[in-house]
Tab-separated table of N, CA and C and ligand atoms in Angstrom:
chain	number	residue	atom	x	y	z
A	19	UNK	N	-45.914	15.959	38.601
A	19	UNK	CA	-45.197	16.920	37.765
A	19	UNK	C	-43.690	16.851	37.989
A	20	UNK	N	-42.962	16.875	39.368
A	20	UNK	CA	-41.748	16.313	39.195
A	20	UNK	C	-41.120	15.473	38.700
A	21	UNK	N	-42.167	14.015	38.963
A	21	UNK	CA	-41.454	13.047	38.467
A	21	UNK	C	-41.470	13.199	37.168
A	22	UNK	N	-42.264	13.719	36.410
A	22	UNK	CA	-42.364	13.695	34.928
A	22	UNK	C	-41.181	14.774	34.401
A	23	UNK	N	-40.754	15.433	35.093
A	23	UNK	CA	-39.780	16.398	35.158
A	23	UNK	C	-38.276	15.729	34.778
A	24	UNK	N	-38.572	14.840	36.187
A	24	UNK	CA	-36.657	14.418	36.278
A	24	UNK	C	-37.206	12.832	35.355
A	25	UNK	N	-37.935	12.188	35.149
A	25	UNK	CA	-38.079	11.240	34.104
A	25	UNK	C	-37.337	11.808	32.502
A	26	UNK	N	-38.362	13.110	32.455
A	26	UNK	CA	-37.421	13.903	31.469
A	26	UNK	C	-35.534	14.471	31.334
A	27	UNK	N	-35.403	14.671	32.373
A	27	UNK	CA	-34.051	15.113	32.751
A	27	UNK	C	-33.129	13.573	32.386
A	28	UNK	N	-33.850	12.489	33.170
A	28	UNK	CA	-32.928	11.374	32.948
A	28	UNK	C	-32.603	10.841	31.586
A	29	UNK	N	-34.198	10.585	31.154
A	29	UNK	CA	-33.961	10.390	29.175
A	29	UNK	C	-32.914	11.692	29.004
A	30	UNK	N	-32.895	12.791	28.960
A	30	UNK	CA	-31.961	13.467	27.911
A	30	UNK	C	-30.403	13.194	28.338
A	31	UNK	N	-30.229	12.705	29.838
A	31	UNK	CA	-28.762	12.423	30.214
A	31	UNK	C	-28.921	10.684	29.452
A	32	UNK	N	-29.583	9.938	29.254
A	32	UNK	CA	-29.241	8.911	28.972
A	32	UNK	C	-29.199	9.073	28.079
A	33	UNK	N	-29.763	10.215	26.933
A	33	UNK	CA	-28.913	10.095	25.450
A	33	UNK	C	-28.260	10.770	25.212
A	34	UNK	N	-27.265	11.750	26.304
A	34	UNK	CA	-26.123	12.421	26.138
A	34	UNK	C	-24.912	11.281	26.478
A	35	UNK	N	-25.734	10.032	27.242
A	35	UNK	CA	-24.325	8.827	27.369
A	35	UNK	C	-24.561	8.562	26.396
A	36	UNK	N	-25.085	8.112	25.703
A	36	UNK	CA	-25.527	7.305	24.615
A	36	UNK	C	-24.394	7.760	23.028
A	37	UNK	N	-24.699	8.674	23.047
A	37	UNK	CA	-23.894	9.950	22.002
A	37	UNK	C	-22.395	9.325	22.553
A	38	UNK	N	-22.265	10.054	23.693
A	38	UNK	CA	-20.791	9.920	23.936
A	38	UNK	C	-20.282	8.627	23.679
A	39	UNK	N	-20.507	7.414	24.155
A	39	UNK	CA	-20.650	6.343	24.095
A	39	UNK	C	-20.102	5.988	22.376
A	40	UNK	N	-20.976	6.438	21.770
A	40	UNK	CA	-20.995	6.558	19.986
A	40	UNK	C	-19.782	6.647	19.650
A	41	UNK	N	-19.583	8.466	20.896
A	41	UNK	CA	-18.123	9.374	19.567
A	41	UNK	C	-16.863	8.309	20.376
A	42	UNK	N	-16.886	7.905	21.563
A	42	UNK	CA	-15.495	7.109	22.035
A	42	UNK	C	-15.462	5.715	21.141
A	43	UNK	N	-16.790	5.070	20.767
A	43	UNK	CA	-16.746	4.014	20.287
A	43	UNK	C	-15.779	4.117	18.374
A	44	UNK	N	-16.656	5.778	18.152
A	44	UNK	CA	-15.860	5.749	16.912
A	44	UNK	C	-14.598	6.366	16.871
A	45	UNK	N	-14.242	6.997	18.330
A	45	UNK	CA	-12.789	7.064	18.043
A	45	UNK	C	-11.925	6.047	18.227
A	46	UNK	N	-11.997	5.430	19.016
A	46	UNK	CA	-11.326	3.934	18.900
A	46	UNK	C	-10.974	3.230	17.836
A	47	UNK	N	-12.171	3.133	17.167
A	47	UNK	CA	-12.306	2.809	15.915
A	47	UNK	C	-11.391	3.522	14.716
A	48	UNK	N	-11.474	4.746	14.967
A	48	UNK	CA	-10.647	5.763	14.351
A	48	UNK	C	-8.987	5.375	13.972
A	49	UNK	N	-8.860	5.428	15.907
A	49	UNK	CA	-7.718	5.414	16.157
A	49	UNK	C	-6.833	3.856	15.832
A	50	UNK	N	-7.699	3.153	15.958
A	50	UNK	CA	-7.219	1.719	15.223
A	50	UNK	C	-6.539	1.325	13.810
A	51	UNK	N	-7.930	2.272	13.264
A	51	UNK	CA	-7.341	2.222	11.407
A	51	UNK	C	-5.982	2.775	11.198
A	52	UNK	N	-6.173	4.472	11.971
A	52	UNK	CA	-5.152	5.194	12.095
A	52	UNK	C	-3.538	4.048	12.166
A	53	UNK	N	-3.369	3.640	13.672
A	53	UNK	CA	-2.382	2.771	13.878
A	53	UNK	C	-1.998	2.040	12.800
A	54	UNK	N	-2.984	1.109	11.839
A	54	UNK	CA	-2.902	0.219	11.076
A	54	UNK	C	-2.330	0.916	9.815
A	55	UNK	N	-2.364	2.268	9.140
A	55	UNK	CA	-2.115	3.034	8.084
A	55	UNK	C	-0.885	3.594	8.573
A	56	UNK	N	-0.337	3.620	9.803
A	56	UNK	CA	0.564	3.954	10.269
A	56	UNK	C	1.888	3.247	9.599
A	57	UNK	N	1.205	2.512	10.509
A	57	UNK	CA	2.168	0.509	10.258
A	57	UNK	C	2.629	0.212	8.704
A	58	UNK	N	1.409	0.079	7.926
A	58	UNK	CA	1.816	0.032	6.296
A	58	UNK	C	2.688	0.913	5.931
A	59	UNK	N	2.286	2.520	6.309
A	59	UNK	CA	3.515	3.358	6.243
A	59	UNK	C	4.609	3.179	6.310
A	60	UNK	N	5.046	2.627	7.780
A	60	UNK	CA	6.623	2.499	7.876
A	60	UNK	C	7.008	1.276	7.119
A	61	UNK	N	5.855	0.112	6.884
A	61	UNK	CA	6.534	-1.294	6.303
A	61	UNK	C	7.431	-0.558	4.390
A	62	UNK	N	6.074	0.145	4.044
A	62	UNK	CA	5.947	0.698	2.782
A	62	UNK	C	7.532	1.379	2.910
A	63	UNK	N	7.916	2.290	3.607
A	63	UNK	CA	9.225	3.099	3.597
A	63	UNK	C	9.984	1.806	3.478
A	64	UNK	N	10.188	0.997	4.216
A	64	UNK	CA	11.359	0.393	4.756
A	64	UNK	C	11.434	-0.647	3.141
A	65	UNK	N	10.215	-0.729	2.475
A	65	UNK	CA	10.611	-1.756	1.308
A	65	UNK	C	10.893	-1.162	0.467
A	66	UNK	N	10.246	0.890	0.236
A	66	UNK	CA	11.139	1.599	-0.555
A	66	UNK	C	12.445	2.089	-0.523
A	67	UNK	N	13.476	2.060	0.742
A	67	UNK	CA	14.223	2.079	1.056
A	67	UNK	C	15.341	0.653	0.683
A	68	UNK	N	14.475	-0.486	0.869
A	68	UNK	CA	15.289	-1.208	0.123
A	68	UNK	C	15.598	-1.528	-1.533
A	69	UNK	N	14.256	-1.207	-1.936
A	69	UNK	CA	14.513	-1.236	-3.231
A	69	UNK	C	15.842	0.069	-4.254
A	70	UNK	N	15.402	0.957	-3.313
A	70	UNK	CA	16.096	2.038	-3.737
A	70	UNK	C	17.729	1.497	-3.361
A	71	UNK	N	18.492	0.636	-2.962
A	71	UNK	CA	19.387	0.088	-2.408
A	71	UNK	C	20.082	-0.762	-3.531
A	72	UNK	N	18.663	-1.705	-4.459
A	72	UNK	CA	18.539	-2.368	-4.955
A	72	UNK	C	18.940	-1.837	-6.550
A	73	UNK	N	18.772	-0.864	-6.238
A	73	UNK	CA	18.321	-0.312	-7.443
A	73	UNK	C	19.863	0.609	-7.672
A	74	UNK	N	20.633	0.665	-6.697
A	74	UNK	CA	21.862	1.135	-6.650
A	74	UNK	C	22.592	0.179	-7.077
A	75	UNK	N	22.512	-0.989	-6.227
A	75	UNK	CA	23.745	-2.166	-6.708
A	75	UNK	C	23.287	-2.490	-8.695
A	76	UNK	N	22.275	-1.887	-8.702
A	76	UNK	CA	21.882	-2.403	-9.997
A	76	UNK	C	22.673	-1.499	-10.948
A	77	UNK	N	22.321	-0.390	-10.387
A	77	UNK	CA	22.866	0.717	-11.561
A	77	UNK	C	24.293	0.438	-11.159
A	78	UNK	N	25.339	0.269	-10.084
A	78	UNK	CA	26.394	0.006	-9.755
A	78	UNK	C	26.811	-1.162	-11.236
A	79	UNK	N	26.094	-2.429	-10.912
A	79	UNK	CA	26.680	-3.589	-12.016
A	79	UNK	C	26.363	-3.107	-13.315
A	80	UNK	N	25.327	-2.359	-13.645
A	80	UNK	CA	25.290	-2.224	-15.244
A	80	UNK	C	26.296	-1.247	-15.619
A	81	UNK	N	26.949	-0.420	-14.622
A	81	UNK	CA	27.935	0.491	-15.602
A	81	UNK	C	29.509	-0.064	-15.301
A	82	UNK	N	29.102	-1.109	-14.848
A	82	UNK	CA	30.243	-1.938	-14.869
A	82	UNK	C	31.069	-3.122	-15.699
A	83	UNK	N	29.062	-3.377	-16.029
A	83	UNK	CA	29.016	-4.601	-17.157
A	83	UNK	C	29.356	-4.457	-18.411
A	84	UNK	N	29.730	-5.549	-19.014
A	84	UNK	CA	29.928	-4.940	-20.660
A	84	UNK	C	28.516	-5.578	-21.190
A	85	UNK	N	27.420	-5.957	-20.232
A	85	UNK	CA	26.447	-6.583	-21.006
A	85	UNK	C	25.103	-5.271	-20.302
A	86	UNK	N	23.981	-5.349	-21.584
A	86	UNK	CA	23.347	-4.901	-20.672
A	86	UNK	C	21.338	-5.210	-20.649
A	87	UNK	N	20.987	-4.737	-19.820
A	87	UNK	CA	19.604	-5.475	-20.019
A	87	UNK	C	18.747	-5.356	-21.400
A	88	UNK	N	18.054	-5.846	-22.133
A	88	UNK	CA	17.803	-5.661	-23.271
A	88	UNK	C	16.490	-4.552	-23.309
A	89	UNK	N	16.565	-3.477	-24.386
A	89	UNK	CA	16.416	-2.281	-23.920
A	89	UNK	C	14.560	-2.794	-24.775
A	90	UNK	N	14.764	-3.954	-25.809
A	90	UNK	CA	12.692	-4.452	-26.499
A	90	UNK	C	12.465	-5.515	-24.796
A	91	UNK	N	12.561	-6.099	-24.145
A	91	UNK	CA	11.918	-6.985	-23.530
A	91	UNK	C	11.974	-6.350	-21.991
A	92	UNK	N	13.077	-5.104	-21.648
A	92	UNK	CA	13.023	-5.490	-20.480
A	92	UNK	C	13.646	-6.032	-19.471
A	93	UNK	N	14.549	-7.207	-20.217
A	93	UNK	CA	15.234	-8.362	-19.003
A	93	UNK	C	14.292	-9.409	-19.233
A	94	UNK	N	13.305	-9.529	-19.648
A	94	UNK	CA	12.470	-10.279	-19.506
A	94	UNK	C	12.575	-11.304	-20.311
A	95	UNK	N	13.073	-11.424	-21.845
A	95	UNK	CA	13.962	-12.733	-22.840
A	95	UNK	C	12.501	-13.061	-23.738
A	96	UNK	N	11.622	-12.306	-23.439
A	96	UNK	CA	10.097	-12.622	-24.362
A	96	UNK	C	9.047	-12.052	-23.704
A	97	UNK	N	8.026	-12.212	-24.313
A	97	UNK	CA	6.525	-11.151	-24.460
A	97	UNK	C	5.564	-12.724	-24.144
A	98	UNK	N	5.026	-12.105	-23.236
A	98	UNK	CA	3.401	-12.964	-22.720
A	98	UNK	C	2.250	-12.057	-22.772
A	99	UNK	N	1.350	-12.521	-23.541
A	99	UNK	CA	0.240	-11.899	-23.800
A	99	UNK	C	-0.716	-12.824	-23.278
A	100	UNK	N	-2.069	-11.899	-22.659
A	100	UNK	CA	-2.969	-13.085	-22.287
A	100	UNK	C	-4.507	-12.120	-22.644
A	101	UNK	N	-4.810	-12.713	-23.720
A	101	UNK	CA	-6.186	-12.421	-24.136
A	101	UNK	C	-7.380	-12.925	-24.030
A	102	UNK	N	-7.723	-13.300	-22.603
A	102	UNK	CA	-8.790	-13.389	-21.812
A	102	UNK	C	-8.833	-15.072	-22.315
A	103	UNK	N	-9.962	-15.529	-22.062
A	103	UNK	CA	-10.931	-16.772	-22.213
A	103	UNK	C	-10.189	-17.677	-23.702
A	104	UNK	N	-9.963	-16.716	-24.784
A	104	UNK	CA	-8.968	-17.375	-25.821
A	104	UNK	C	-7.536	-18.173	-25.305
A	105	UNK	N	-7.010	-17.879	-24.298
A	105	UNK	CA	-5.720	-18.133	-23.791
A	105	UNK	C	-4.946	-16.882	-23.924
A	106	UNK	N	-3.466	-17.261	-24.013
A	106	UNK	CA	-2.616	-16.421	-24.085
A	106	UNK	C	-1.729	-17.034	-25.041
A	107	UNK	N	-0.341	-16.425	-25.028
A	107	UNK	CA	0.582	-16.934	-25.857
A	107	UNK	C	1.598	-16.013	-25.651
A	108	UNK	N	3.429	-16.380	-25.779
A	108	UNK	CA	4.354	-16.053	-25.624
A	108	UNK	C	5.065	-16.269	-26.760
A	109	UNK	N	6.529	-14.978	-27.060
A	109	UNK	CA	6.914	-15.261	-28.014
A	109	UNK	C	8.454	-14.858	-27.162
A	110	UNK	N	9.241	-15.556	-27.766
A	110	UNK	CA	10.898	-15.296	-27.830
A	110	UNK	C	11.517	-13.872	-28.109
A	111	UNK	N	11.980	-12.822	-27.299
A	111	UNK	CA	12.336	-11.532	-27.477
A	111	UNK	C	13.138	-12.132	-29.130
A	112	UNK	N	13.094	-10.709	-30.164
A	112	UNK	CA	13.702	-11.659	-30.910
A	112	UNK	C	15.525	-10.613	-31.060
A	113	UNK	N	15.230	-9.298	-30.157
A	113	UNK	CA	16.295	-8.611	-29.430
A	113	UNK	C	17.624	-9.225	-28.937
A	114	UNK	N	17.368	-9.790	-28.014
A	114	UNK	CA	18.466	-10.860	-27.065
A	114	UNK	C	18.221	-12.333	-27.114
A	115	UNK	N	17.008	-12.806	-27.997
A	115	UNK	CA	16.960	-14.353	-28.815
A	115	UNK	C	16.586	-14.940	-26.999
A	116	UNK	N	15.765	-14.422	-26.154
A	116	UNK	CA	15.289	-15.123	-24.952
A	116	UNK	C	16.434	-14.489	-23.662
A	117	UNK	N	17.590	-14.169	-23.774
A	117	UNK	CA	18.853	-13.921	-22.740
A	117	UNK	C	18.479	-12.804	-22.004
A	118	UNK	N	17.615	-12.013	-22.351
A	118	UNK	CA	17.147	-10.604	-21.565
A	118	UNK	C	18.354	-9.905	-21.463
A	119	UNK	N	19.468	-10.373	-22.151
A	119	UNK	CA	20.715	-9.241	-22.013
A	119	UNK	C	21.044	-9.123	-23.309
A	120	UNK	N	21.808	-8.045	-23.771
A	120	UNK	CA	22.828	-8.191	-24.744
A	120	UNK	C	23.601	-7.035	-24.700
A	121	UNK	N	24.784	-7.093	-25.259
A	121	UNK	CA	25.890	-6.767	-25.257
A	121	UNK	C	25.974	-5.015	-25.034
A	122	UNK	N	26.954	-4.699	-24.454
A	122	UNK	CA	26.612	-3.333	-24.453
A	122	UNK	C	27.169	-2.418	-25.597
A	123	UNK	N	26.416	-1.443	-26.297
A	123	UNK	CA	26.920	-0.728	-27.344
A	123	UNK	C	27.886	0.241	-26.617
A	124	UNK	N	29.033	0.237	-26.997
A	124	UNK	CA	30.042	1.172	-26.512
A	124	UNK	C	29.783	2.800	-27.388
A	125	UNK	N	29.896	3.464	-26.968
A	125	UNK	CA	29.619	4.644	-27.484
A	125	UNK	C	30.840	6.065	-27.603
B	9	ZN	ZN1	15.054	-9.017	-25.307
């Protein structure tokens, strides 16, 4: 009767390690992803931080320019379309004639 006692006692401590074992294994785990979402975080700031930089010198040259990005394409000087398995096809902005700029309207 004892031994069947502490036989019992031992199974329930070996699946109270067992458990624990689990929750450290999944905090680790936790704490890993954590770090890793961390990391993207600060990369993520530091490339919105530059763009936003980017995006200054930009607005800086366009109100400087007498030219300015073309307001049908974009900057882009033409349109690409791609309609699956048919192909695609591109056409010539017909705005800025391909230059992605034109002239700025003075106002
Ligand atoms: Zn254009």
């Amino acid at each position: 009767m004892e031994y069947k006692e502490a036989k019992e006692i031992v199974g329930k401590f070996k699946e109270a390690i067992t458990k624990l074992e689990w929750d450290a294994s999944s905090y680790y785990s936790n704490k890993e992803r954590c770090q890793k979402l961390e990391d993207k975080n600060k990369e993520l700031k530091t490339e919105l931080d530059e763009a936003k930089r980017f995006k200054r010198y930009f607005n800086l040259l366009a109100s400087a320019s007498n030219v300015e990005i073309c307001p049908q394409c974009d900057g882009a000087g033409g349109f690409i379309w791609d309609i699956g398995e048919q192909g695609g096809g591109g056409e010539e902005c017909g705005f800025c004639a391909g230059a992605g700029i034109v002239d700025k309207v003075v106002s």
